Amino acid sequence: MSAKQMHIDPFERNWIVFSVIMLVLFATAVAVAAFGMGIQVPSPETRVDPKTVASDPNSPWANPGVREVVAGKKYDVYILAKTWQYLPAEVKVPVGAKVTFYVTSMDVQHGFKLQDTNVNFQIVPGQVSKLTTTFTKPGSYNYICTEYCGAAHAAMYGVVIVEP
Ligand code: CUA
């Protein structure tokens, strides 16, 4: 007595094989992006109160700017976004250092795109967005607002000056 074999229509089998191949391709693409190309998803770092974030003496955004963590190697940069400017509008870091940006907004939603890097995120009031990058070449890198935030949205930018 032979075991009954399940019948699979050839069309159905081909589509199952095709779907599995696509899943493997997608998983590979995600793995290459994450581990090979260093693409990071900006996860919410922490929450702040947008009403007090600029005035609370314990808030780093009350005195935004560059903090040296390890001289020449590691820096934290706190940037506060408001209509229609970034505070500070100019940041200086040395070339080759690991620079982490912590950005939040005190009013409406803004964007933060850092030229010639893969740093690009939304700035939501009450949330802190964080990403890390290393500048390998000296020069000026603009950060621009990428989310429409009102009349002077297009004029909202700042610059990271990477010093040799
Ligand atoms: Cu800020 Cu657009």
mmCIF file of C-alpha atoms and ligand atoms in Angstrom:
data_model
loop_
_atom_site.group_PDB
_atom_site.id
_atom_site.type_symbol
_atom_site.label_atom_id
_atom_site.label_comp_id
_atom_site.label_asym_id
_atom_site.label_seq_id
_atom_site.Cartn_x
_atom_site.Cartn_y
_atom_site.Cartn_z
ATOM 1 C CA MET A 1 0.000 0.000 0.000
ATOM 2 C CA SER A 2 1.643 3.275 -1.093
ATOM 3 C CA ALA A 3 1.431 6.515 0.873
ATOM 4 C CA LYS A 4 -0.824 9.087 -0.683
ATOM 5 C CA GLN A 5 1.161 11.939 -2.197
ATOM 6 C CA MET A 6 -0.143 15.458 -1.871
ATOM 7 C CA HIS A 7 -0.919 16.862 -5.275
ATOM 8 C CA ILE A 8 0.505 20.334 -5.965
ATOM 9 C CA ASP A 9 -0.393 21.977 -9.187
ATOM 10 C CA PRO A 10 2.793 22.964 -11.123
ATOM 11 C CA PHE A 11 1.662 26.619 -11.304
ATOM 12 C CA GLU A 12 1.161 26.722 -7.577
ATOM 13 C CA ARG A 13 4.510 25.053 -6.936
ATOM 14 C CA ASN A 14 6.288 27.527 -9.213
ATOM 15 C CA TRP A 15 4.721 30.476 -7.410
ATOM 16 C CA ILE A 16 5.711 29.023 -4.010
ATOM 17 C CA VAL A 17 9.323 28.656 -5.228
ATOM 18 C CA PHE A 18 9.252 32.182 -6.669
ATOM 19 C CA SER A 19 7.899 33.636 -3.378
ATOM 20 C CA VAL A 20 10.603 31.910 -1.335
ATOM 21 C CA ILE A 21 13.314 33.248 -3.683
ATOM 22 C CA MET A 22 11.880 36.787 -3.330
ATOM 23 C CA LEU A 23 11.856 36.520 0.485
ATOM 24 C CA VAL A 24 15.510 35.433 0.483
ATOM 25 C CA LEU A 25 16.381 38.346 -1.850
ATOM 26 C CA PHE A 26 14.576 40.887 0.381
ATOM 27 C CA ALA A 27 16.215 39.541 3.547
ATOM 28 C CA THR A 28 19.622 39.731 1.816
ATOM 29 C CA ALA A 29 18.965 43.332 0.696
ATOM 30 C CA VAL A 30 18.058 44.363 4.264
ATOM 31 C CA ALA A 31 21.147 42.603 5.671
ATOM 32 C CA VAL A 32 23.469 44.240 3.104
ATOM 33 C CA ALA A 33 21.943 47.686 3.786
ATOM 34 C CA ALA A 34 22.187 47.320 7.561
ATOM 35 C CA PHE A 35 25.583 45.656 7.919
ATOM 36 C CA GLY A 36 27.359 46.382 4.634
ATOM 37 C CA MET A 37 26.261 49.969 3.930
ATOM 38 C CA GLY A 38 25.786 51.112 7.513
ATOM 39 C CA ILE A 39 22.183 52.192 7.033
ATOM 40 C CA GLN A 40 20.701 52.884 10.463
ATOM 41 C CA VAL A 41 17.078 53.373 11.339
ATOM 42 C CA PRO A 42 16.701 56.481 13.514
ATOM 43 C CA SER A 43 14.921 55.087 16.535
ATOM 44 C CA PRO A 44 13.441 57.459 19.128
ATOM 45 C CA GLU A 45 16.252 58.131 21.585
ATOM 46 C CA THR A 46 14.331 59.693 24.423
ATOM 47 C CA ARG A 47 11.407 62.039 25.063
ATOM 48 C CA VAL A 48 11.557 65.665 26.124
ATOM 49 C CA ASP A 49 9.013 68.360 26.862
ATOM 50 C CA PRO A 50 9.079 70.760 23.889
ATOM 51 C CA LYS A 51 7.815 73.593 26.142
ATOM 52 C CA THR A 52 10.811 73.429 28.503
ATOM 53 C CA VAL A 53 13.488 71.788 26.365
ATOM 54 C CA ALA A 54 15.089 75.171 25.564
ATOM 55 C CA SER A 55 14.828 76.634 29.072
ATOM 56 C CA ASP A 56 15.249 73.773 31.566
ATOM 57 C CA PRO A 57 18.826 74.116 32.941
ATOM 58 C CA ASN A 58 19.129 70.303 32.963
ATOM 59 C CA SER A 59 18.297 70.105 29.260
ATOM 60 C CA PRO A 60 21.325 69.889 26.913
ATOM 61 C CA TRP A 61 19.249 71.891 24.378
ATOM 62 C CA ALA A 62 19.139 74.876 26.764
ATOM 63 C CA ASN A 63 22.764 75.289 25.715
ATOM 64 C CA PRO A 64 22.919 73.459 22.376
ATOM 65 C CA GLY A 65 26.195 72.800 20.572
ATOM 66 C CA VAL A 66 29.185 70.487 20.502
ATOM 67 C CA ARG A 67 30.307 68.382 23.480
ATOM 68 C CA GLU A 68 33.730 66.797 23.316
ATOM 69 C CA VAL A 69 33.532 63.232 24.626
ATOM 70 C CA VAL A 70 37.027 62.057 23.622
ATOM 71 C CA ALA A 71 39.319 64.770 22.172
ATOM 72 C CA GLY A 72 39.699 64.360 18.410
ATOM 73 C CA LYS A 73 37.759 61.075 18.418
ATOM 74 C CA LYS A 74 34.250 61.371 19.756
ATOM 75 C CA TYR A 75 31.772 64.244 19.864
ATOM 76 C CA ASP A 76 28.111 64.710 20.748
ATOM 77 C CA VAL A 77 26.233 67.506 19.019
ATOM 78 C CA TYR A 78 22.965 68.859 20.446
ATOM 79 C CA ILE A 79 20.869 70.789 17.962
ATOM 80 C CA LEU A 80 17.564 72.508 18.644
ATOM 81 C CA ALA A 81 15.209 73.118 15.738
ATOM 82 C CA LYS A 82 12.640 75.920 15.765
ATOM 83 C CA THR A 83 10.818 77.900 13.125
ATOM 84 C CA TRP A 84 12.923 78.661 11.095
ATOM 85 C CA GLN A 85 16.370 77.985 12.340
ATOM 86 C CA TYR A 86 18.683 75.482 13.925
ATOM 87 C CA LEU A 87 20.503 76.331 17.126
ATOM 88 C CA PRO A 88 23.396 76.378 16.654
ATOM 89 C CA ALA A 89 23.522 77.135 12.939
ATOM 90 C CA GLU A 90 27.219 76.295 12.828
ATOM 91 C CA VAL A 91 29.034 73.312 14.311
ATOM 92 C CA LYS A 92 32.778 72.546 14.180
ATOM 93 C CA VAL A 93 34.213 69.046 14.522
ATOM 94 C CA PRO A 94 37.588 67.527 13.556
ATOM 95 C CA VAL A 95 37.916 65.199 10.586
ATOM 96 C CA GLY A 96 37.768 61.462 11.332
ATOM 97 C CA ALA A 97 35.881 61.822 14.618
ATOM 98 C CA LYS A 98 32.750 59.876 15.453
ATOM 99 C CA VAL A 99 29.985 62.476 15.710
ATOM 100 C CA THR A 100 26.568 61.764 17.203
ATOM 101 C CA PHE A 101 23.731 64.208 16.556
ATOM 102 C CA TYR A 102 20.881 64.621 19.057
ATOM 103 C CA VAL A 103 18.189 66.787 17.519
ATOM 104 C CA THR A 104 14.809 67.875 18.793
ATOM 105 C CA SER A 105 12.242 70.575 18.043
ATOM 106 C CA MET A 106 10.692 73.106 20.389
ATOM 107 C CA ASP A 107 7.713 73.905 18.162
ATOM 108 C CA VAL A 108 6.620 72.085 14.998
ATOM 109 C CA GLN A 109 7.874 69.150 12.995
ATOM 110 C CA HIS A 110 11.098 69.735 11.055
ATOM 111 C CA GLY A 111 13.568 67.638 9.089
ATOM 112 C CA PHE A 112 17.313 67.151 9.307
ATOM 113 C CA LYS A 113 19.290 66.072 6.259
ATOM 114 C CA LEU A 114 23.056 66.252 6.492
ATOM 115 C CA GLN A 115 24.663 66.739 3.079
ATOM 116 C CA ASP A 116 26.976 63.972 1.744
ATOM 117 C CA THR A 117 26.204 61.625 4.648
ATOM 118 C CA ASN A 118 23.449 59.113 5.303
ATOM 119 C CA VAL A 119 22.151 61.188 8.237
ATOM 120 C CA ASN A 120 18.557 62.083 7.430
ATOM 121 C CA PHE A 121 15.661 62.089 9.864
ATOM 122 C CA GLN A 122 12.464 63.718 10.979
ATOM 123 C CA ILE A 123 12.464 66.021 14.003
ATOM 124 C CA VAL A 124 9.295 65.636 16.007
ATOM 125 C CA PRO A 125 8.559 67.927 18.975
ATOM 126 C CA GLY A 126 8.868 65.895 22.166
ATOM 127 C CA GLN A 127 11.118 63.278 20.566
ATOM 128 C CA VAL A 128 14.894 63.204 20.268
ATOM 129 C CA SER A 129 16.312 61.920 16.975
ATOM 130 C CA LYS A 130 19.832 60.501 17.097
ATOM 131 C CA LEU A 131 22.271 59.329 14.428
ATOM 132 C CA THR A 132 26.034 58.890 14.305
ATOM 133 C CA THR A 133 28.398 59.601 11.443
ATOM 134 C CA THR A 134 32.098 60.019 10.740
ATOM 135 C CA PHE A 135 33.315 62.756 8.402
ATOM 136 C CA THR A 136 36.253 61.377 6.426
ATOM 137 C CA LYS A 137 36.928 64.585 4.443
ATOM 138 C CA PRO A 138 37.334 68.133 5.742
ATOM 139 C CA GLY A 139 34.902 70.718 4.420
ATOM 140 C CA SER A 140 31.471 72.238 4.950
ATOM 141 C CA TYR A 141 28.406 70.028 5.206
ATOM 142 C CA ASN A 142 25.033 71.738 5.271
ATOM 143 C CA TYR A 143 22.137 70.424 7.282
ATOM 144 C CA ILE A 144 18.806 71.395 5.832
ATOM 145 C CA CYS A 145 15.172 71.167 6.856
ATOM 146 C CA THR A 146 13.378 68.568 4.750
ATOM 147 C CA GLU A 147 9.866 68.852 6.170
ATOM 148 C CA TYR A 148 7.653 71.790 5.295
ATOM 149 C CA CYS A 149 7.427 73.877 8.470
ATOM 150 C CA GLY A 150 6.049 77.229 7.328
ATOM 151 C CA ALA A 151 6.905 80.386 5.391
ATOM 152 C CA ALA A 152 10.704 80.307 5.798
ATOM 153 C CA HIS A 153 11.109 76.526 5.601
ATOM 154 C CA ALA A 154 13.365 76.823 2.546
ATOM 155 C CA ALA A 155 15.755 79.120 4.427
ATOM 156 C CA MET A 156 16.183 76.773 7.386
ATOM 157 C CA TYR A 157 19.692 75.338 7.384
ATOM 158 C CA GLY A 158 22.970 75.110 9.243
ATOM 159 C CA VAL A 159 26.496 73.903 8.565
ATOM 160 C CA VAL A 160 28.924 71.404 10.020
ATOM 161 C CA ILE A 161 32.489 72.573 9.442
ATOM 162 C CA VAL A 162 34.850 69.621 9.450
ATOM 163 C CA GLU A 163 38.342 70.813 10.278
ATOM 164 C CA PRO A 164 41.510 69.011 9.208
HETATM 165 CU CU1 CUA B 1 11.985 73.519 9.455
HETATM 166 CU CU2 CUA B 1 11.127 73.084 7.270
#
